[in-house]
């Protein structure tokens, strides 16, 4: 989820359309909710800006990447500057991980590229089980193509807001946490206003970036209960 060679999130529109088609062919669901976490946020928002919200009844955004505050995110937001300064390409890596001092004598390489274990991913692995194919233990660098895609969505979202328009008028929940170790929760909540008026914003205290994978089981259980309450309130049974 951190590389987009084209530098344009429009490449994901077809994937979302096909996913919706498969869902409809599988079962005639009464309610369809769009769900996006982190970098999936701008991808879903981009789809809605181009295709509209007719396929959905509502949305849940889990700590969506809607605003940059950290230095790493600043680098992503300024991908076009980097391109001009360094004559870079969309597959150029940003924030490449380096081997910890403790492992410098025994680095792990794959196809000529060093693979660095991610302490963040390892921590999540220690608390939750994942299939090896769905959540790696190693750090995945971002690329300028991905950064450019995010930047374009942020720019277009701002245009929608400045034109006093909306991305969707359907109900949506934005849920994040002050303890987010990846994004700034205040920025996440502030940009939620730009998506549409039928929003519900929840800012937790102790949950992590993925609010469904918090360190403490009680925090995760509370999040699930809060989402259930929101869904019931909106008639999504």
XYZ file of C-alpha atoms in Angstrom, residues 67-224:
158
model
C -3.332 15.304 6.282
C 0.472 15.307 6.651
C 2.152 16.509 9.832
C 5.266 14.423 10.429
C 8.554 14.903 8.549
C 8.082 11.631 6.709
C 4.637 12.697 5.560
C 5.990 16.140 4.624
C 8.408 14.385 2.277
C 5.476 12.513 0.764
C 3.455 15.692 0.336
C 6.360 17.339 -1.466
C 7.018 14.554 -3.928
C 6.849 16.954 -6.879
C 9.597 19.089 -5.341
C 11.782 16.022 -4.904
C 11.118 15.058 -8.503
C 12.349 18.421 -9.775
C 15.361 18.610 -7.476
C 16.645 15.080 -7.930
C 15.170 14.114 -11.301
C 13.442 11.290 -9.464
C 10.984 8.724 -10.746
C 7.804 7.224 -9.347
C 9.575 4.056 -8.199
C 12.180 5.967 -6.175
C 11.997 4.837 -2.541
C 11.363 7.259 0.318
C 12.273 6.437 3.904
C 14.239 3.290 3.125
C 14.841 1.242 6.254
C 18.346 0.483 7.502
C 19.599 -2.552 9.372
C 19.631 -2.130 13.171
C 23.063 -2.000 14.746
C 22.451 -5.337 16.446
C 21.941 -7.089 13.093
C 24.500 -5.289 10.934
C 26.750 -8.363 10.728
C 23.940 -10.629 9.548
C 21.789 -8.616 7.101
C 18.949 -10.318 5.249
C 18.722 -9.733 1.492
C 16.179 -10.769 -1.129
C 16.731 -10.262 -4.856
C 19.564 -7.903 -4.048
C 17.512 -5.764 -1.678
C 18.033 -5.666 2.051
C 15.039 -6.803 4.071
C 14.742 -5.048 7.438
C 12.482 -6.381 10.164
C 9.960 -3.787 11.305
C 9.648 -3.386 15.060
C 6.193 -1.879 14.503
C 5.000 -4.920 12.562
C 6.700 -7.309 14.980
C 4.819 -5.729 17.867
C 1.499 -6.229 16.084
C 2.475 -9.818 15.286
C 3.142 -10.457 18.973
C -0.470 -9.626 19.818
C -2.484 -10.775 16.783
C -2.201 -13.694 14.383
C -1.817 -12.937 10.678
C -1.322 -15.091 7.643
C 2.243 -14.603 6.427
C 0.989 -13.591 2.994
C -1.210 -10.744 4.268
C 0.983 -8.812 6.711
C 4.782 -8.842 6.353
C 7.222 -8.484 9.215
C 9.595 -6.304 7.212
C 9.564 -2.588 6.541
C 8.101 -1.488 3.213
C 9.447 1.847 1.928
C 7.191 4.404 0.331
C 7.825 5.619 -3.210
C 7.456 8.979 -4.919
C 4.701 7.515 -7.094
C 2.700 6.722 -3.980
C 3.474 10.177 -2.586
C 2.316 11.829 -5.778
C -0.926 9.847 -5.703
C -1.669 10.904 -2.121
C -0.812 14.518 -2.907
C -3.178 14.633 -5.881
C -6.062 13.330 -3.786
C -5.372 15.871 -1.037
C -5.301 18.698 -3.592
C -8.555 17.569 -5.231
C -10.221 17.111 -1.840
C -9.287 20.671 -0.930
C -10.786 21.917 -4.212
C -14.052 20.150 -3.376
C -14.090 21.823 0.026
C -13.203 25.280 -1.341
C -16.004 24.985 -3.886
C -18.384 24.248 -0.980
C -19.123 20.862 -2.480
C -19.049 17.426 -0.842
C -17.521 14.057 -1.634
C -20.537 12.290 -0.156
C -23.736 13.201 1.642
C -24.103 9.718 3.089
C -23.258 8.995 6.752
C -19.667 8.166 7.550
C -17.603 7.532 10.640
C -14.035 8.746 11.080
C -12.419 7.073 14.052
C -8.838 7.689 15.149
C -6.706 7.951 18.283
C -4.470 10.515 19.939
C -1.943 7.749 20.526
C -1.689 7.107 16.770
C 1.967 6.250 16.107
C 1.758 6.901 12.360
C -0.517 9.892 11.661
C -1.634 12.994 13.545
C -5.147 12.452 14.850
C -6.036 16.161 14.920
C -5.226 16.483 11.231
C -7.196 13.361 10.464
C -10.296 14.685 12.224
C -10.004 18.198 10.771
C -9.973 16.985 7.175
C -12.947 14.738 7.811
C -15.072 17.866 7.502
C -14.016 18.098 3.865
C -15.549 14.735 2.955
C -19.140 15.585 3.781
C -21.652 16.929 6.316
C -23.068 13.618 7.581
C -19.940 12.799 9.524
C -19.375 11.342 12.965
C -15.917 11.899 14.405
C -14.494 9.801 17.224
C -11.054 10.559 18.678
C -9.916 7.906 21.117
C -7.109 8.271 23.620
C -5.110 5.041 23.770
C -5.793 3.098 20.569
C -3.084 2.679 17.932
C -2.954 3.669 14.244
C -5.140 0.734 13.256
C -7.796 1.163 15.899
C -8.853 -2.472 15.491
C -5.332 -3.700 16.344
C -4.608 -1.843 19.565
C -2.078 -2.999 22.137
C -4.740 -3.547 24.774
C -7.627 -5.897 24.038
C -9.970 -3.665 26.055
C -9.196 -0.745 23.724
C -9.961 -2.886 20.689
C -13.195 -4.160 22.217
C -14.270 -0.597 22.988
C -13.633 0.445 19.390
C -15.711 -2.440 18.039
